[in-house]
């Protein structure tokens, strides 16, 4: 599978300009000598991340957005050679309920099909973040079948909770797609922002623990003084970083992934198999239940 | 007989981390200035009020890296009582950078008003000077098609040690989230002339004035206490780390007494579309 990670730097709220930018990137990727199979973009890729109340004016209906993306791809010279899958982060309007979402779209000569829409489950609402003031929470972490095997999408803070990649892997995901928008902070780490370092650590640990590919697409650019830290990366199931982008600026990453490496990695370090055996004991532990809030119940 | 194992003890308290990676910081802030001025606004020039102190010097160095010396306009704005050393120190920065510069005396403008207020005390006179300087910076920016760039640091912002709607008024500020001691670290890395870095910081609104004299605490001590306050530590816990009660009380009092200075004016809300209460749009939308 040949993957491109698009580290975009959108103009705040200017959807037309950002679609034009994406069209140019599609043209670049579609004309590559060897066709790309998968293109992954960051969270809020067409609008920028911090929208506050304007999120309602810049939210997309998934079907309409999918149509727009398919048209953009088909308009790119060379795009008819092979099908392509696109992952794109966007603010979703689902009949008047708004989500921070990402879709997985398959585009080929016959048409296009949304294979999955993931709605962000962990909405950061602390410090600089205010998502739950404006957005609703996704309620399910689903994995989905693609022509390259089963995958899952985790949006930004979704991936800061170790339970999420755990559940995704147990449910069969072999590739974790992580669109993100992470405002950089912490200047004392030595050569790298502390928030970027944290991302690298957690993503790598998930790849190794579960034997999955991790494809992380980070938004770039300053938004009202808050610098989005890019640092897009592709990590293989052994925990090796195959390629990584700088913190600043727009970039495209390119990587060829051998998806059978997932089997090789899991054979060498069968932690996922162990987890499948032990997880029921952990989850159905009666001592755990009183500490959990059932869905729909306010603690 | 077993010998006792050596015990490796964790330090009881970690000191507040004020150390920055200055190269990373400079790179980040230069990118911020380029994004804010050129990429977002299409403005290629900055106007900076150069006082001769380390804050405005650091901003001038960053802006020069971001925009090039011909696009950085450093304005010196002395009042008749300003120290000649300040003017010379600002000159040293301009010479080091080779940026555009101009000296505009504010004496006539300030005295033009203050002649009607002869009993104005030092604080009022200082505020009039600071607000006059802002008037000059905004007008020069308008004339040059440039953007005024702010030079206030996090310490003075938290301590309320600035003139409201004067020093804090430029639309972008690269160093407003850096404590004073961090500005000094950055200054050394950027190569700001040492005479500027090493001198006692002063608002220079009165003769022989120093910031640390005005504030009643050194910047190093204030920054350490501020860092602990901002990370959520109670006064008791801060004192338990060896800071004096009077220092902690002084810093806490200044922060708590000046929250209003870090906000826009308080507006009476009478609708469910009140700006910045219900109607919420980010600054860059």
XYZ file of C-alpha atoms in Angstrom:
584
model
C 0.000 0.000 0.000
C 1.425 3.328 -1.010
C 0.319 6.060 1.347
C 0.557 9.844 1.222
C 0.117 11.880 4.377
C -0.904 15.435 3.631
C 0.221 17.825 6.360
C -2.019 20.707 5.402
C -1.911 24.314 6.537
C -5.431 25.597 5.875
C -6.538 29.212 5.757
C -8.930 29.726 8.649
C -12.507 29.161 7.550
C -11.726 29.688 3.863
C -13.120 26.427 2.492
C -12.839 27.464 -1.160
C -9.156 28.336 -0.846
C -8.466 25.156 1.092
C -10.290 22.979 -1.439
C -8.253 24.646 -4.189
C -5.123 23.800 -2.212
C -6.296 20.196 -1.849
C -7.018 20.046 -5.591
C -3.419 21.054 -6.251
C -2.178 18.344 -3.877
C -4.462 15.785 -5.548
C -3.006 16.805 -8.919
C 0.505 16.328 -7.559
C -0.303 12.918 -6.078
C -2.397 11.655 -9.012
C 0.444 12.331 -11.421
C 3.009 10.444 -9.337
C 4.813 7.748 -11.289
C 3.446 5.015 -9.057
C -0.178 5.639 -8.008
C -1.014 6.308 -4.358
C -3.481 3.940 -2.691
C -4.296 5.985 0.372
C -4.218 9.712 1.124
C -4.571 10.797 4.753
C -5.257 14.399 5.797
C -5.395 15.990 9.277
C -8.272 16.896 11.557
C -10.317 19.918 10.375
C -8.232 19.883 7.209
C -10.473 22.196 5.189
C -11.239 24.827 7.819
C -8.554 24.989 10.466
C -9.134 23.663 13.975
C -10.226 26.543 16.229
C -13.566 27.751 14.835
C -15.567 28.394 18.025
C -19.143 29.350 17.042
C -18.247 29.451 13.356
C -18.065 25.664 13.371
C -21.780 25.594 12.493
C -21.113 27.709 9.400
C -18.211 25.549 8.274
C -19.567 22.058 8.932
C -20.059 19.629 6.046
C -22.684 16.997 5.355
C -20.595 13.861 4.848
C -22.248 12.764 1.591
C -21.873 16.186 -0.011
C -18.270 16.435 1.104
C -17.554 12.955 -0.297
C -19.009 14.020 -3.646
C -16.853 17.162 -3.669
C -13.712 15.171 -2.861
C -14.462 12.574 -5.535
C -14.962 15.327 -8.113
C -11.707 16.997 -7.085
C -9.830 13.710 -7.370
C -11.309 12.872 -10.768
C -10.402 16.339 -12.035
C -6.746 15.613 -11.278
C -4.794 14.483 -14.373
C -3.725 10.855 -13.995
C -6.324 10.045 -11.344
C -8.199 7.581 -13.603
C -5.268 5.113 -13.513
C -6.155 3.527 -10.201
C -8.651 3.759 -7.352
C -7.693 5.817 -4.330
C -8.839 5.910 -0.721
C -8.984 9.252 1.091
C -9.169 9.986 4.817
C -10.211 13.522 5.613
C -10.902 15.268 8.915
C -13.845 17.678 8.921
C -16.554 19.205 11.076
C -19.713 17.260 10.351
C -23.299 18.462 10.273
C -25.415 15.338 10.798
C -28.936 16.697 10.597
C -28.229 19.539 12.999
C -25.980 17.592 15.344
C -22.366 18.572 14.919
C -19.320 16.363 15.264
C -15.591 16.512 14.883
C -15.330 13.717 12.321
C -13.179 12.018 9.728
C -14.381 10.028 6.754
C -12.790 7.155 4.883
C -13.719 7.471 1.241
C -13.031 5.101 -1.632
C -12.916 6.660 -5.081
C -12.650 4.689 -8.342
C -13.727 4.914 -11.950
C -17.220 3.632 -11.154
C -17.947 6.124 -8.398
C -17.223 6.690 -4.763
C -18.294 5.222 -1.457
C -17.913 6.313 2.154
C -16.632 3.236 3.966
C -16.705 4.854 7.379
C -17.249 8.087 9.294
C -15.610 8.239 12.691
C -16.934 10.832 15.116
C -14.391 11.951 17.689
C -15.226 10.472 21.076
C -12.849 12.346 23.338
C -13.591 16.046 22.883
C -10.919 18.074 24.694
C -12.659 20.749 26.746
C -9.983 22.103 29.064
C -7.350 24.813 28.922
C -7.070 26.084 25.376
C -9.646 23.533 24.118
C -13.405 24.030 24.032
C -14.771 21.310 21.736
C -17.653 20.060 23.830
C -19.049 23.590 24.074
C -19.783 23.394 20.360
C -19.794 19.742 19.354
C -21.382 16.434 20.278
C -19.428 13.355 21.193
C -19.171 10.332 18.977
C -20.456 7.261 20.770
C -18.793 4.312 19.032
C -15.358 3.212 18.062
C -15.846 1.079 14.983
C -13.297 -0.599 12.802
C -14.045 -1.007 9.115
C -12.940 -3.192 6.256
C -10.940 -1.688 3.392
C -9.272 -3.284 0.408
C -6.071 -3.146 2.482
C -7.510 -4.788 5.558
C -9.309 -3.586 8.647
C -8.611 -0.101 9.946
C -9.760 2.352 12.608
C -9.741 6.125 12.805
C -8.803 7.919 16.017
C -9.034 11.713 16.003
C -6.473 13.588 18.100
C -7.398 13.145 21.813
C -9.017 9.815 20.927
C -5.442 8.635 20.534
C -4.288 9.991 23.913
C -6.310 7.298 25.677
C -4.601 3.928 25.503
C -7.956 2.135 25.645
C -8.818 3.415 22.155
C -6.039 1.741 20.138
C -6.504 -1.256 22.407
C -10.180 -1.612 21.512
C -9.473 -0.851 17.843
C -6.817 -3.553 17.689
C -8.988 -6.107 19.488
C -11.713 -5.305 16.961
C -9.332 -6.218 14.191
C -7.676 -2.976 13.126
C -4.294 -3.446 11.455
C -3.863 0.216 10.593
C -4.632 3.148 12.892
C -5.391 6.381 11.060
C -4.891 9.426 13.273
C -5.947 12.808 11.878
C -4.931 15.436 14.406
C -4.617 19.131 15.200
C -2.260 19.676 18.098
C -1.326 23.166 19.308
C 2.322 23.073 20.355
C 3.402 23.837 23.900
C 6.366 23.269 26.146
C 9.709 24.743 25.078
C 11.923 23.005 27.595
C 12.184 19.526 26.114
C 15.444 20.105 24.242
C 15.162 20.345 20.481
C 11.509 19.391 20.346
C 8.244 20.734 21.757
C 7.045 18.741 24.759
C 3.626 18.145 23.177
C 5.267 16.740 20.020
C 7.470 14.469 22.097
C 4.400 13.140 23.922
C 2.701 12.357 20.607
C 5.740 10.461 19.358
C 5.899 8.425 22.552
C 2.246 7.380 22.622
C 1.987 6.598 18.899
C 5.100 4.468 18.937
C 3.961 2.576 22.005
C 0.617 1.719 20.339
C 2.337 0.483 17.199
C 4.581 -1.831 19.215
C 1.995 -3.048 21.739
C -0.647 -3.970 19.184
C 1.435 -4.614 16.080
C -0.319 -2.004 13.971
C 0.713 0.599 11.455
C 0.075 4.109 12.733
C -0.498 6.868 10.210
C -0.598 10.268 11.879
C -1.573 13.385 9.902
C -0.969 16.633 11.798
C -2.380 20.030 10.938
C 0.163 22.847 10.531
C 0.142 26.634 10.788
C -0.479 29.210 13.494
C -4.091 29.804 14.512
C -4.406 32.953 16.582
C -0.988 32.442 18.164
C -1.471 28.715 18.693
C 0.942 26.856 16.438
C -0.296 23.519 15.122
C 2.597 21.120 15.307
C 2.404 19.112 12.082
C 4.942 16.341 12.753
C 2.973 13.922 10.602
C 4.437 10.460 10.693
C 4.113 6.846 9.648
C 5.147 4.157 12.143
C 5.376 0.460 11.334
C 4.142 -2.404 13.574
C 7.664 -2.887 14.945
C 7.652 0.694 16.240
C 10.035 2.055 13.636
C 9.263 5.510 12.328
C 9.303 5.222 8.537
C 9.013 8.903 7.765
C 8.200 12.071 9.623
C 7.439 15.678 8.699
C 8.770 18.843 10.326
C 6.682 20.649 12.915
C 6.221 23.734 10.774
C 4.716 24.167 7.349
C 2.757 22.134 4.799
C 4.323 18.873 3.580
C 3.436 15.598 1.917
C 4.863 12.352 3.296
C 5.133 9.279 1.130
C 5.605 5.699 2.318
C 5.241 2.202 0.916
C 3.721 -0.106 3.542
C 3.916 -3.892 3.484
C 0.757 -4.770 5.406
C 1.920 -8.349 5.987
C 4.406 -6.794 8.450
C 1.477 -6.710 10.870
C 1.447 -10.527 10.936
C 5.218 -10.726 11.255
C 5.270 -8.213 14.103
C 2.431 -9.940 15.967
C 4.116 -13.334 15.585
C 7.295 -11.961 17.151
C 5.534 -10.068 19.948
C 2.101 -11.651 20.466
C 0.840 -9.079 22.955
C -2.451 -8.626 21.113
C -3.267 -12.308 21.408
C -2.446 -12.162 25.126
C -4.657 -9.122 25.490
C -7.615 -10.818 23.837
C -7.372 -13.583 26.417
C -7.043 -11.313 29.453
C -9.204 -8.326 28.516
C -12.501 -10.009 29.482
C -11.159 -10.585 32.995
C -10.280 -6.896 33.204
C -13.491 -5.544 31.675
C -15.975 -7.825 33.405
C -14.353 -7.370 36.778
C -17.177 -6.504 39.190
C -14.933 -4.052 41.027
C -14.547 -2.043 37.825
C -18.244 -1.529 37.251
C -19.057 0.824 40.167
C -16.318 3.152 38.879
C -17.789 3.385 35.402
C -20.567 5.680 34.283
C -23.026 3.822 32.032
C -23.909 5.614 28.782
C -26.472 8.374 29.266
C -25.984 8.584 33.030
C -24.516 11.710 34.549
C -22.244 10.867 37.479
C 24.795 -10.835 56.724
C 23.202 -8.612 54.104
C 24.554 -5.150 53.485
C 22.029 -2.354 53.151
C 21.253 -1.480 49.571
C 22.106 2.007 48.434
C 19.013 4.231 48.415
C 18.533 6.554 45.473
C 16.263 9.336 46.577
C 14.122 11.424 44.254
C 14.505 15.166 44.857
C 11.738 16.339 47.181
C 10.771 19.253 44.942
C 11.501 19.831 41.327
C 12.258 23.501 40.746
C 9.775 25.219 38.420
C 11.027 24.701 34.926
C 11.887 28.097 33.529
C 14.613 26.810 31.228
C 13.807 26.996 27.546
C 15.513 25.601 24.495
C 16.380 28.999 23.001
C 17.032 27.769 19.445
C 13.687 25.966 19.326
C 11.968 28.991 20.873
C 13.472 31.350 18.317
C 12.461 29.099 15.438
C 8.894 28.832 16.766
C 8.498 32.584 17.316
C 9.985 33.489 13.933
C 7.489 31.110 12.308
C 4.718 32.745 14.360
C 5.679 36.219 13.105
C 5.894 35.077 9.483
C 2.520 33.326 9.691
C 0.785 36.222 11.445
C 2.181 39.034 9.331
C 2.913 37.654 5.867
C 0.859 34.465 5.473
C -2.308 35.621 7.202
C -2.317 39.403 6.723
C -0.071 39.910 3.706
C 1.887 42.519 5.690
C 5.642 42.415 5.221
C 6.725 45.140 7.647
C 6.772 45.469 11.421
C 6.931 48.561 13.600
C 8.566 48.126 17.006
C 8.965 50.655 19.766
C 12.574 50.195 20.792
C 13.093 51.267 24.398
C 16.680 50.169 24.869
C 15.480 47.296 27.052
C 15.783 43.587 26.485
C 12.133 42.846 25.600
C 11.878 45.146 22.593
C 15.423 44.185 21.577
C 14.479 40.503 21.486
C 11.359 41.278 19.454
C 13.441 43.352 17.017
C 15.883 40.441 16.621
C 13.053 37.954 16.036
C 11.290 40.266 13.583
C 14.518 40.792 11.665
C 14.934 37.039 11.316
C 11.323 36.724 10.213
C 11.066 39.677 7.834
C 14.561 40.901 7.033
C 16.174 44.111 8.352
C 14.694 46.425 5.704
C 11.193 45.405 6.841
C 11.697 46.065 10.531
C 11.130 49.678 11.590
C 12.491 50.391 15.030
C 11.170 53.597 16.538
C 12.911 55.246 19.461
C 10.552 57.562 21.346
C 12.404 59.432 24.088
C 10.779 61.890 26.469
C 12.879 64.743 27.825
C 13.483 62.902 31.115
C 14.342 59.571 29.456
C 17.805 58.261 30.222
C 20.364 58.914 27.453
C 21.606 55.370 28.119
C 18.267 53.983 26.922
C 18.627 55.840 23.660
C 22.205 54.594 23.218
C 21.234 51.012 24.068
C 18.452 51.104 21.501
C 20.988 52.455 19.003
C 23.227 49.466 19.701
C 20.365 47.131 18.798
C 19.623 49.013 15.583
C 23.304 48.940 14.635
C 23.547 45.220 15.360
C 20.545 44.450 13.167
C 20.948 47.026 10.397
C 17.188 47.523 10.486
C 15.280 50.666 9.546
C 15.026 53.163 12.387
C 13.728 56.527 13.395
C 13.736 58.665 16.511
C 10.556 60.540 17.331
C 10.591 62.700 20.465
C 7.325 62.501 22.370
C 8.124 65.414 24.699
C 5.987 68.009 22.919
C 3.032 65.674 22.536
C 3.155 64.565 26.182
C 3.740 68.057 27.575
C 1.102 69.472 25.244
C -1.447 67.659 27.340
C 0.279 67.603 30.712
C 0.644 71.414 30.784
C -3.058 71.393 31.724
C -2.430 68.836 34.466
C 0.577 70.216 36.339
C -0.230 68.250 39.503
C -0.154 64.853 37.658
C 1.957 62.406 39.654
C 4.651 60.123 38.261
C 2.235 57.249 37.623
C -0.142 59.402 35.588
C 2.723 60.991 33.682
C 4.148 57.554 32.922
C 0.799 56.364 31.596
C 0.491 59.416 29.342
C 3.965 58.666 27.937
C 3.144 55.013 27.322
C -0.130 55.889 25.605
C 1.566 58.557 23.496
C 4.135 56.004 22.356
C 1.347 53.679 21.255
C -0.247 56.519 19.316
C 3.052 56.987 17.483
C 3.514 53.259 16.784
C 0.027 52.820 15.353
C 0.326 55.946 13.225
C 3.750 54.940 11.923
C 2.353 51.491 11.099
C -0.488 53.094 9.200
C 1.950 55.244 7.277
C 4.329 52.368 6.481
C 1.711 49.705 5.760
C 3.189 47.794 8.668
C 1.918 46.046 11.788
C 2.860 47.142 15.305
C 4.464 44.217 17.116
C 4.101 44.002 20.889
C 6.945 43.563 23.344
C 5.284 42.788 26.668
C 6.527 39.673 28.484
C 4.513 37.191 30.570
C 5.918 38.399 33.883
C 4.856 42.000 33.439
C 1.521 40.914 31.981
C 0.838 38.728 35.025
C 2.034 41.335 37.498
C -0.051 44.014 35.768
C 3.149 46.010 35.347
C 2.137 47.807 32.169
C -0.180 50.553 30.973
C -3.540 49.163 29.880
C -4.300 49.687 26.192
C -0.785 51.011 25.647
C 2.056 48.481 25.965
C -0.440 45.650 25.471
C -2.184 47.070 22.394
C -0.227 45.765 19.349
C -2.201 43.023 17.574
C 0.591 40.441 17.706
C 3.176 39.732 20.370
C 5.807 37.000 20.035
C 7.097 37.085 23.642
C 3.917 37.491 25.692
C 4.023 33.854 26.863
C 7.678 34.045 27.948
C 8.661 34.954 31.498
C 11.260 37.700 31.862
C 13.971 35.200 32.766
C 13.106 33.267 29.599
C 13.365 36.463 27.549
C 16.886 36.856 28.922
C 17.783 33.301 27.848
C 16.423 33.984 24.393
C 18.245 37.332 24.195
C 21.619 35.688 24.811
C 20.926 33.081 22.163
C 19.869 35.695 19.609
C 22.991 37.767 20.206
C 21.311 40.844 21.652
C 24.116 43.245 22.715
C 25.168 42.313 26.259
C 24.869 45.905 27.485
C 21.126 45.504 26.830
C 20.811 42.001 28.283
C 22.809 42.630 31.416
C 21.473 46.008 32.524
C 18.800 46.399 35.205
C 15.386 46.426 33.531
C 13.614 49.764 33.780
C 10.407 51.313 32.488
C 12.463 54.556 32.375
C 9.408 56.679 33.086
C 11.183 58.328 36.020
C 14.869 58.901 36.859
C 16.700 55.912 38.425
C 13.595 53.743 38.162
C 14.074 49.955 38.008
C 11.439 47.278 37.480
C 12.655 45.178 40.379
C 12.589 48.283 42.632
C 9.035 49.075 41.522
C 7.861 45.499 41.935
C 9.667 44.833 45.217
C 10.987 41.453 44.047
C 13.608 40.152 41.646
C 12.451 38.790 38.305
C 13.994 35.391 39.021
C 12.080 35.052 42.273
C 8.867 36.424 40.741
C 9.073 34.059 37.772
C 9.580 31.007 39.971
C 6.593 31.935 42.115
C 4.469 32.819 39.075
C 5.267 29.476 37.447
C 4.096 27.681 40.605
C 0.943 29.801 40.916
C 0.055 29.165 37.267
C 0.538 25.434 37.660
C -2.113 25.446 40.401
C -0.019 25.307 43.590
C -1.463 26.880 46.730
C 0.447 29.605 48.607
C 1.182 27.156 51.434
C 2.785 24.682 49.052
C 4.868 27.444 47.471
C 6.079 28.672 50.860
C 6.896 25.056 51.757
C 9.324 25.081 48.848
C 11.340 27.776 50.544
C 9.869 30.984 49.186
C 9.176 33.743 51.682
C 5.575 34.346 52.652
C 5.863 38.033 51.842
C 7.175 37.329 48.330
C 4.407 34.822 47.649
C 1.776 37.225 48.990
C 3.189 40.060 46.881
C 3.140 38.056 43.637
C -0.269 36.472 44.292
C -1.693 39.890 45.141
C -0.417 41.458 41.942
C -1.767 38.631 39.785
C -5.168 38.555 41.493
C -5.483 42.346 41.450
C -4.868 42.695 37.719
C -6.970 40.063 35.945
C -8.994 42.905 34.432
C -5.882 44.268 32.706
C -5.607 41.070 30.686
C -9.122 41.384 29.303
C -11.084 43.600 26.981
C -13.463 46.079 28.650
C -16.404 44.635 30.557
C -19.535 45.008 28.474
C -23.067 44.770 29.871
C -24.703 41.692 28.357
C -28.352 42.183 27.433
C -28.922 39.660 24.631
C -28.147 36.092 23.703
C -25.885 37.310 20.917
C -23.437 39.254 23.096
C -20.031 39.527 21.458
C -17.421 37.176 22.979
C -20.088 35.718 25.288
C -22.487 34.068 22.834
C -21.129 35.262 19.518
C -17.787 33.487 19.504
C -15.392 33.748 16.624
C -11.643 33.120 16.783
C -9.373 36.091 16.152
C -8.115 34.648 12.864
C -11.507 33.743 11.415
